[in-house]
Amino acid sequence: MPESPPPRLDEIDALLLDLLQHDAGRTLHDLGEQVGLSASAVQRRIARYRKDGLIARQVAVLAPHRLGPTVLATVLVTLDQESFEHHRVFSERMCSDPQVQQCYRVAGPWDYVVILAARSMHDCGRLGDRLFKADDNVRRYETLVTFEAVKTGLALPVPASQPSRP
Amino acid sequence: MPESPPPRLDEIDALLLDLLQHDAGRTLHDLGEQVGLSASAVQRRIARYRKDGLIARQVAVLAPHRLGPTVLATVLVTLDQESFEHHRVFSERMCSDPQVQQCYRVAGPWDYVVILAARSMHDCGRLGDRLFKADDNVRRYETLVTFEAVKTGLALPVPASQPSRP
DNA sequence: CGCCGGGACGCAATAATTTTGCGTGCCTGA
DNA sequence: TCAGGCACGCAAAATTATTGCGTCCCGGCG
């Protein structure tokens, strides 16, 4: 799959993408007002972001505590066997479990950082047992239960590589 | 601020919220087809989710690698002084920095788990210096640079506490 | 047992938003 | 200097969201 190079972005693109990352619910007209463009210009830019794969998808973010009690946890994991195949198997299990929010493969003594969402402390323990303790290839894991989600989001800083011409 | 109790959700609500968490871009008609309701019924349910604060917001998720080179990292942080005020100051700095994606206050020897997005390895180092090394009250921090984002998202498992009547 | 609300639904009308067509202006490169 | 490409605004057209209304089903109560 030939990946085209990252598209050039001007200041308006950066502004627009930043707005969209924080609230994609506004109308094109609204967005246009914020960045000083017409609705159709905004629409065409956004269409381009999508075509370029810049915007991966659009999602609704739920408020955890409004779904009932929720326990979030970060789990650090070290595998035993490190073969390509073992990593693939582990990754796939993380991807396919809906209680796994995020999973990163990292450098250093730990192999993975996994973020879990559970319904209770008890459920969290069960989840850890199921995902990690029951896996022969997990050498060791450590669970960091969160007291408080200080900040959440997936927003990335958007670089404006080119000035926009006024 | 009196928090009303979490609203009751039936199977259709769970299905709908799950769909919205993964792709909030579909039309009401489409969603209705998926869950077996009319567009207006779907619209009314979604309006209720919003009113109840169940859907916090709607955001666009960008593809990191399409923005140009991106380095993600997980940082484990332990504070020195643990007073309420010290925690507040730290939390606020995390919240206000756009390169901080997520920040969780956790139980155990580490106080915080912080997820960073940087433009390069070098930038990542500078960011760590700025956020943690320059902070007198950070006793110790450890950076886990990610090789690969295996799974990302903020989707929560939605419990269907009540059956829907057909 | 029968008679009200209350709540959710579908359908259809209405309102709002998104998408497209078209003409214009500006920058770039020949 | 002149053509080509590109992004823009405006306004029409298409699609989508929202609202009004009548119906149905369930639960509580006379």
Short mmCIF file of C-alpha atoms (C1' of nucleotides) in Angstrom, two decimals:
data_model
loop_
_atom_site.label_atom_id
_atom_site.label_comp_id
_atom_site.label_asym_id
_atom_site.label_seq_id
_atom_site.Cartn_x
_atom_site.Cartn_y
_atom_site.Cartn_z
CA MET A 1 0.00 0.00 0.00
CA PRO A 2 1.76 3.14 -1.19
CA GLU A 3 1.39 5.82 1.44
CA SER A 4 1.30 9.26 -0.10
CA PRO A 5 3.29 11.86 1.81
CA PRO A 6 1.51 13.86 4.48
CA PRO A 7 -0.41 16.69 2.84
CA ARG A 8 0.70 20.29 3.32
CA LEU A 9 -1.38 22.20 5.80
CA ASP A 10 -1.74 25.94 6.15
CA GLU A 11 -2.78 27.92 9.22
CA ILE A 12 -6.46 27.59 8.44
CA ASP A 13 -6.15 23.82 8.12
CA ALA A 14 -4.44 23.68 11.49
CA LEU A 15 -7.13 25.81 13.06
CA LEU A 16 -9.91 23.80 11.46
CA LEU A 17 -8.48 20.44 12.42
CA ASP A 18 -7.99 21.68 15.94
CA LEU A 19 -11.61 22.76 16.15
CA LEU A 20 -12.79 19.45 14.72
CA GLN A 21 -10.71 17.47 17.17
CA HIS A 22 -12.46 19.14 20.05
CA ASP A 23 -15.97 19.44 18.66
CA ALA A 24 -16.96 17.91 15.37
CA GLY A 25 -20.63 18.61 15.99
CA ARG A 26 -20.72 22.22 14.76
CA THR A 27 -22.17 23.19 11.43
CA LEU A 28 -19.98 24.09 8.46
CA HIS A 29 -21.33 27.60 8.69
CA ASP A 30 -20.18 27.87 12.31
CA LEU A 31 -16.77 26.50 11.54
CA GLY A 32 -16.48 28.88 8.62
CA GLU A 33 -17.15 31.81 10.90
CA GLN A 34 -14.42 30.70 13.29
CA VAL A 35 -11.77 30.40 10.62
CA GLY A 36 -12.96 33.13 8.27
CA LEU A 37 -14.21 31.03 5.37
CA SER A 38 -17.54 30.21 3.78
CA ALA A 39 -19.36 27.00 4.59
CA SER A 40 -18.56 25.52 1.21
CA ALA A 41 -14.85 26.26 1.50
CA VAL A 42 -14.84 24.55 4.88
CA GLN A 43 -16.74 21.61 3.45
CA ARG A 44 -14.24 21.20 0.63
CA ARG A 45 -11.32 21.29 3.02
CA ILE A 46 -12.88 18.70 5.28
CA ALA A 47 -13.66 16.49 2.29
CA ARG A 48 -10.00 16.70 1.39
CA TYR A 49 -8.93 15.71 4.92
CA ARG A 50 -11.10 12.65 4.64
CA LYS A 51 -9.82 11.72 1.22
CA ASP A 52 -6.25 12.13 2.45
CA GLY A 53 -6.97 9.92 5.44
CA LEU A 54 -6.15 12.76 7.79
CA ILE A 55 -9.46 12.38 9.55
CA ALA A 56 -9.63 8.71 10.39
CA ARG A 57 -13.14 8.77 11.77
CA GLN A 58 -15.69 10.71 13.71
CA VAL A 59 -16.83 9.39 17.05
CA ALA A 60 -19.06 10.19 19.99
CA VAL A 61 -17.26 10.42 23.32
CA LEU A 62 -19.27 9.18 26.26
CA ALA A 63 -19.00 10.42 29.82
CA PRO A 64 -17.80 7.38 31.81
CA HIS A 65 -19.43 8.28 35.12
CA ARG A 66 -22.80 8.77 33.43
CA LEU A 67 -22.83 5.16 32.29
CA GLY A 68 -22.79 4.06 35.88
CA PRO A 69 -19.73 3.25 37.96
CA THR A 70 -16.63 2.92 35.82
CA VAL A 71 -13.09 1.92 36.73
CA LEU A 72 -10.27 2.85 34.41
CA ALA A 73 -6.83 1.27 34.72
CA THR A 74 -3.48 1.36 33.03
CA VAL A 75 -1.72 -1.98 32.77
CA LEU A 76 1.98 -2.43 32.05
CA VAL A 77 2.76 -5.78 30.45
CA THR A 78 5.90 -7.76 29.69
CA LEU A 79 5.70 -10.78 27.43
CA ASP A 80 7.73 -13.91 27.88
CA GLN A 81 8.41 -15.09 24.36
CA GLU A 82 9.01 -12.17 22.05
CA SER A 83 8.55 -13.71 18.61
CA PHE A 84 6.70 -11.83 15.93
CA GLU A 85 3.89 -14.35 16.17
CA HIS A 86 3.52 -13.95 19.93
CA HIS A 87 3.25 -10.20 19.56
CA ARG A 88 0.65 -10.57 16.85
CA VAL A 89 -1.48 -12.83 18.97
CA PHE A 90 -1.30 -10.49 21.94
CA SER A 91 -2.12 -7.43 19.82
CA GLU A 92 -5.10 -9.12 18.31
CA ARG A 93 -6.53 -10.07 21.65
CA MET A 94 -6.22 -6.48 22.81
CA CYS A 95 -7.88 -5.15 19.67
CA SER A 96 -10.80 -7.49 19.84
CA ASP A 97 -11.72 -6.91 23.47
CA PRO A 98 -14.16 -4.04 23.93
CA GLN A 99 -12.93 -3.36 27.45
CA VAL A 100 -9.49 -2.54 26.10
CA GLN A 101 -9.56 1.15 25.24
CA GLN A 102 -6.00 1.59 24.11
CA CYS A 103 -2.90 -0.50 23.64
CA TYR A 104 0.60 0.74 22.87
CA ARG A 105 3.72 -1.30 22.19
CA VAL A 106 6.55 0.48 23.94
CA ALA A 107 10.31 0.55 24.32
CA GLY A 108 12.00 -0.53 27.54
CA PRO A 109 11.51 -3.32 30.05
CA TRP A 110 7.72 -3.19 29.61
CA ASP A 111 6.40 -4.34 26.25
CA TYR A 112 2.89 -2.90 26.29
CA VAL A 113 0.83 -0.20 27.92
CA VAL A 114 -2.84 -1.14 27.98
CA ILE A 115 -5.72 1.03 29.12
CA LEU A 116 -8.80 -0.77 30.40
CA ALA A 117 -12.37 0.27 31.16
CA ALA A 118 -14.22 -1.90 33.65
CA ARG A 119 -17.54 -1.74 35.47
CA SER A 120 -16.14 -2.15 38.96
CA MET A 121 -13.01 -2.92 40.86
CA HIS A 122 -14.01 -6.56 40.90
CA ASP A 123 -14.63 -6.56 37.18
CA CYS A 124 -11.26 -4.91 36.68
CA GLY A 125 -9.55 -7.74 38.52
CA ARG A 126 -11.43 -10.35 36.52
CA LEU A 127 -10.52 -8.58 33.32
CA GLY A 128 -6.85 -8.56 34.24
CA ASP A 129 -7.02 -12.25 35.08
CA ARG A 130 -8.65 -13.03 31.79
CA LEU A 131 -6.45 -10.88 29.59
CA PHE A 132 -3.08 -11.33 31.26
CA LYS A 133 -2.99 -13.91 34.00
CA ALA A 134 -4.54 -16.56 31.80
CA ASP A 135 -2.01 -15.83 29.07
CA ASP A 136 0.98 -18.14 29.42
CA ASN A 137 3.06 -15.75 27.43
CA VAL A 138 2.60 -12.79 29.78
CA ARG A 139 5.62 -12.86 32.05
CA ARG A 140 4.53 -10.07 34.30
CA TYR A 141 1.95 -7.31 34.50
CA GLU A 142 1.25 -4.42 36.80
CA THR A 143 -2.08 -2.65 37.17
CA LEU A 144 -2.30 1.06 37.89
CA VAL A 145 -5.90 1.74 38.90
CA THR A 146 -6.95 5.29 38.18
CA PHE A 147 -8.43 7.47 40.89
CA GLU A 148 -9.35 10.21 38.48
CA ALA A 149 -9.24 10.85 34.73
CA VAL A 150 -7.65 14.28 34.81
CA LYS A 151 -7.67 14.67 31.04
CA THR A 152 -8.83 12.43 28.24
CA GLY A 153 -8.86 12.76 24.50
CA LEU A 154 -7.04 11.79 21.35
CA ALA A 155 -6.33 15.29 20.10
CA LEU A 156 -3.00 15.75 18.40
CA PRO A 157 -1.18 19.03 18.00
CA VAL A 158 -1.56 20.08 14.36
CA PRO A 159 1.48 21.69 12.78
CA ALA A 160 0.86 24.54 10.35
CA SER A 161 3.69 23.93 7.94
CA GLN A 162 2.66 26.65 5.53
CA PRO A 163 1.26 30.11 6.03
CA SER A 164 -2.12 30.71 4.43
CA ARG A 165 -2.32 33.63 2.09
CA PRO A 166 -4.86 36.31 3.03
CA MET B 1 -24.08 20.26 41.42
CA PRO B 2 -26.69 17.53 41.86
CA GLU B 3 -25.83 14.67 39.57
CA SER B 4 -28.90 12.78 38.49
CA PRO B 5 -28.54 9.01 38.57
CA PRO B 6 -27.31 7.27 35.43
CA PRO B 7 -30.26 6.79 33.08
CA ARG B 8 -31.64 3.36 32.39
CA LEU B 9 -30.53 1.92 29.07
CA ASP B 10 -32.16 -0.86 27.10
CA GLU B 11 -30.55 -3.10 24.51
CA ILE B 12 -31.22 -0.68 21.69
CA ASP B 13 -29.57 2.14 23.61
CA ALA B 14 -26.51 -0.01 24.16
CA LEU B 15 -26.36 -0.92 20.51
CA LEU B 16 -26.83 2.66 19.41
CA LEU B 17 -24.23 4.07 21.77
CA ASP B 18 -21.81 1.43 20.67
CA LEU B 19 -22.33 2.36 17.04
CA LEU B 20 -21.93 6.05 17.82
CA GLN B 21 -18.73 5.46 19.73
CA HIS B 22 -17.16 3.88 16.70
CA ASP B 23 -18.65 6.02 13.95
CA ALA B 24 -20.77 9.04 14.69
CA GLY B 25 -20.76 10.12 11.05
CA ARG B 26 -23.63 7.96 9.83
CA THR B 27 -27.08 9.33 9.11
CA LEU B 28 -29.99 8.79 11.46
CA HIS B 29 -31.61 6.71 8.76
CA ASP B 30 -28.59 4.41 8.61
CA LEU B 31 -28.42 4.05 12.36
CA GLY B 32 -32.12 3.33 12.45
CA GLU B 33 -31.67 0.51 10.00
CA GLN B 34 -28.92 -1.02 12.13
CA VAL B 35 -30.97 -1.02 15.31
CA GLY B 36 -34.43 -1.51 13.83
CA LEU B 37 -35.93 1.90 14.48
CA SER B 38 -37.04 4.86 12.39
CA ALA B 39 -34.80 7.86 11.92
CA SER B 40 -36.92 10.00 14.19
CA ALA B 41 -36.89 7.46 17.00
CA VAL B 42 -33.10 7.33 16.74
CA GLN B 43 -32.91 11.10 16.73
CA ARG B 44 -35.04 11.32 19.86
CA ARG B 45 -32.89 8.80 21.68
CA ILE B 46 -29.71 10.58 20.75
CA ALA B 47 -31.19 13.90 21.85
CA ARG B 48 -31.91 12.28 25.19
CA TYR B 49 -28.34 11.00 25.51
CA ARG B 50 -27.13 14.52 24.99
CA LYS B 51 -29.54 16.01 27.47
CA ASP B 52 -28.53 13.39 30.04
CA GLY B 53 -24.86 14.16 29.48
CA LEU B 54 -24.24 10.63 28.33
CA ILE B 55 -22.65 11.85 25.12
CA ALA B 56 -20.08 14.34 26.29
CA ARG B 57 -19.03 15.47 22.85
CA GLN B 58 -18.45 14.50 19.27
CA VAL B 59 -14.94 14.66 17.90
CA ALA B 60 -12.90 13.95 14.81
CA VAL B 61 -10.08 11.47 15.30
CA LEU B 62 -7.00 12.21 13.25
CA ALA B 63 -4.54 9.65 11.95
CA PRO B 64 -1.25 10.51 13.67
CA HIS B 65 1.07 9.25 10.94
CA ARG B 66 -0.77 11.30 8.32
CA LEU B 67 0.07 14.51 10.14
CA GLY B 68 3.72 13.84 9.56
CA PRO B 69 6.06 11.99 11.89
CA THR B 70 4.52 11.55 15.33
CA VAL B 71 5.96 10.09 18.51
CA LEU B 72 3.61 8.94 21.21
CA ALA B 73 4.83 8.23 24.72
CA THR B 74 3.47 7.15 28.07
CA VAL B 75 5.03 8.85 31.06
CA LEU B 76 4.82 7.59 34.63
CA VAL B 77 5.18 10.36 37.19
CA THR B 78 5.69 10.54 40.94
CA LEU B 79 5.30 13.84 42.71
CA ASP B 80 7.39 14.95 45.64
CA GLN B 81 4.98 16.96 47.75
CA GLU B 82 1.52 15.47 47.73
CA SER B 83 -0.63 18.31 49.01
CA PHE B 84 -3.97 19.00 47.43
CA GLU B 85 -2.59 22.20 45.99
CA HIS B 86 0.41 20.50 44.41
CA HIS B 87 -1.86 18.01 42.70
CA ARG B 88 -4.08 20.77 41.42
CA VAL B 89 -1.17 22.66 39.92
CA PHE B 90 0.15 19.56 38.21
CA SER B 91 -3.27 18.59 36.85
CA GLU B 92 -3.83 22.03 35.44
CA ARG B 93 -0.53 22.04 33.64
CA MET B 94 -1.36 18.71 32.04
CA CYS B 95 -4.82 19.91 31.00
CA SER B 96 -3.58 23.08 29.43
CA ASP B 97 -0.83 21.58 27.32
CA PRO B 98 -2.02 20.49 23.89
CA GLN B 99 0.70 17.87 23.61
CA VAL B 100 -0.74 16.06 26.61
CA GLN B 101 -3.37 13.70 25.25
CA GLN B 102 -4.41 12.04 28.44
CA CYS B 103 -3.60 12.20 32.12
CA TYR B 104 -4.76 9.82 34.82
CA ARG B 105 -4.16 10.03 38.56
CA VAL B 106 -3.45 6.51 39.72
CA ALA B 107 -3.01 4.35 42.79
CA GLY B 108 0.37 2.93 43.76
CA PRO B 109 3.92 4.21 43.77
CA TRP B 110 3.34 6.24 40.61
CA ASP B 111 1.00 9.19 40.95
CA TYR B 112 0.15 9.91 37.32
CA VAL B 113 0.07 8.25 33.94
CA VAL B 114 0.44 10.81 31.17
CA ILE B 115 0.19 10.19 27.44
CA LEU B 116 2.08 12.57 25.19
CA ALA B 117 2.05 13.31 21.46
CA ALA B 118 5.23 14.84 20.06
CA ARG B 119 6.57 15.66 16.60
CA SER B 120 9.83 13.76 16.95
CA MET B 121 11.98 11.92 19.40
CA HIS B 122 13.85 15.13 20.08
CA ASP B 123 10.62 17.02 20.64
CA CYS B 124 9.51 14.28 22.97
CA GLY B 125 12.61 14.74 25.09
CA ARG B 126 12.15 18.50 25.19
CA LEU B 127 8.53 18.05 26.15
CA GLY B 128 9.46 15.76 29.02
CA ASP B 129 12.07 18.24 30.18
CA ARG B 130 9.58 21.06 30.09
CA LEU B 131 6.69 19.26 31.71
CA PHE B 132 8.49 17.16 34.29
CA LYS B 133 12.17 17.87 34.67
CA ALA B 134 11.58 21.58 35.10
CA ASP B 135 8.98 20.87 37.76
CA ASP B 136 10.59 20.92 41.19
CA ASN B 137 7.75 18.91 42.56
CA VAL B 138 8.22 15.95 40.23
CA ARG B 139 10.32 13.49 42.19
CA ARG B 140 10.77 11.02 39.38
CA TYR B 141 9.41 10.19 35.95
CA GLU B 142 9.87 7.43 33.44
CA THR B 143 9.12 7.68 29.74
CA LEU B 144 7.82 4.71 27.76
CA VAL B 145 8.20 5.63 24.10
CA THR B 146 5.71 3.83 21.91
CA PHE B 147 6.84 1.82 18.93
CA GLU B 148 3.33 1.27 17.70
CA ALA B 149 -0.19 2.30 18.60
CA VAL B 150 -1.83 -1.10 18.51
CA LYS B 151 -5.27 0.21 19.43
CA THR B 152 -6.56 3.67 20.21
CA GLY B 153 -9.95 5.00 21.16
CA LEU B 154 -12.08 6.12 24.06
CA ALA B 155 -14.92 3.66 23.56
CA LEU B 156 -16.48 2.34 26.73
CA PRO B 157 -18.43 -0.90 27.03
CA VAL B 158 -22.09 0.03 27.34
CA PRO B 159 -24.16 -2.05 29.75
CA ALA B 160 -27.71 -2.89 28.71
CA SER B 161 -29.36 -2.83 32.10
CA GLN B 162 -32.86 -3.39 30.78
CA PRO B 163 -34.23 -5.50 27.98
CA SER B 164 -36.10 -3.57 25.30
CA ARG B 165 -39.59 -4.76 24.60
CA PRO B 166 -40.23 -5.84 21.01
"C1'" DC C 1 -62.63 -5.26 34.09
"C1'" DG C 2 -62.49 -0.98 31.86
"C1'" DC C 3 -60.63 3.54 31.75
"C1'" DC C 4 -57.15 6.97 31.77
"C1'" DG C 5 -52.19 9.12 31.50
"C1'" DG C 6 -47.27 8.59 30.07
"C1'" DG C 7 -44.02 7.32 26.95
"C1'" DA C 8 -42.21 5.72 22.59
"C1'" DC C 9 -43.10 4.92 17.94
"C1'" DG C 10 -43.81 5.74 12.64
"C1'" DC C 11 -45.07 8.75 9.12
"C1'" DA C 12 -45.10 12.94 6.89
"C1'" DA C 13 -44.28 17.92 6.74
"C1'" DT C 14 -40.88 21.37 7.76
"C1'" DA C 15 -36.47 23.25 8.80
"C1'" DA C 16 -31.68 23.07 8.64
"C1'" DT C 17 -27.47 21.56 6.83
"C1'" DT C 18 -24.57 19.69 3.41
"C1'" DT C 19 -23.17 19.25 -1.28
"C1'" DT C 20 -22.68 20.80 -5.97
"C1'" DG C 21 -22.49 23.98 -10.10
"C1'" DC C 22 -20.69 28.00 -11.75
"C1'" DG C 23 -18.19 32.26 -12.31
"C1'" DT C 24 -14.23 35.00 -10.34
"C1'" DG C 25 -9.71 36.20 -8.74
"C1'" DC C 26 -4.98 35.13 -7.57
"C1'" DC C 27 -0.67 32.92 -7.84
"C1'" DT C 28 2.76 30.26 -10.66
"C1'" DG C 29 5.37 29.00 -14.32
"C1'" DA C 30 6.25 29.25 -19.12
"C1'" DT D 1 2.31 38.74 -20.53
"C1'" DC D 2 -0.55 35.00 -20.70
"C1'" DA D 3 -2.59 30.29 -19.72
"C1'" DG D 4 -3.47 26.71 -16.11
"C1'" DG D 5 -4.53 25.30 -11.70
"C1'" DC D 6 -6.57 26.12 -7.40
"C1'" DA D 7 -9.34 27.95 -3.85
"C1'" DC D 8 -12.95 30.91 -3.04
"C1'" DG D 9 -18.00 32.83 -2.51
"C1'" DC D 10 -22.65 32.62 -3.79
"C1'" DA D 11 -26.75 30.38 -4.78
"C1'" DA D 12 -29.34 26.28 -6.27
"C1'" DA D 13 -30.12 21.40 -5.35
"C1'" DA D 14 -29.95 17.36 -2.57
"C1'" DT D 15 -29.68 15.25 1.61
"C1'" DT D 16 -30.36 15.04 6.48
"C1'" DA D 17 -32.22 16.49 10.88
"C1'" DT D 18 -36.20 18.05 13.51
"C1'" DT D 19 -40.92 18.61 14.72
"C1'" DG D 20 -46.06 17.82 14.78
"C1'" DC D 21 -49.47 14.56 15.03
"C1'" DG D 22 -52.04 10.38 15.51
"C1'" DT D 23 -51.45 5.57 17.21
"C1'" DC D 24 -50.19 1.86 20.14
"C1'" DC D 25 -48.81 -0.39 24.37
"C1'" DC D 26 -48.12 -0.71 29.11
"C1'" DG D 27 -49.30 0.26 34.17
"C1'" DG D 28 -51.89 2.27 37.70
"C1'" DC D 29 -56.46 3.05 39.50
"C1'" DG D 30 -61.18 3.39 40.00
#
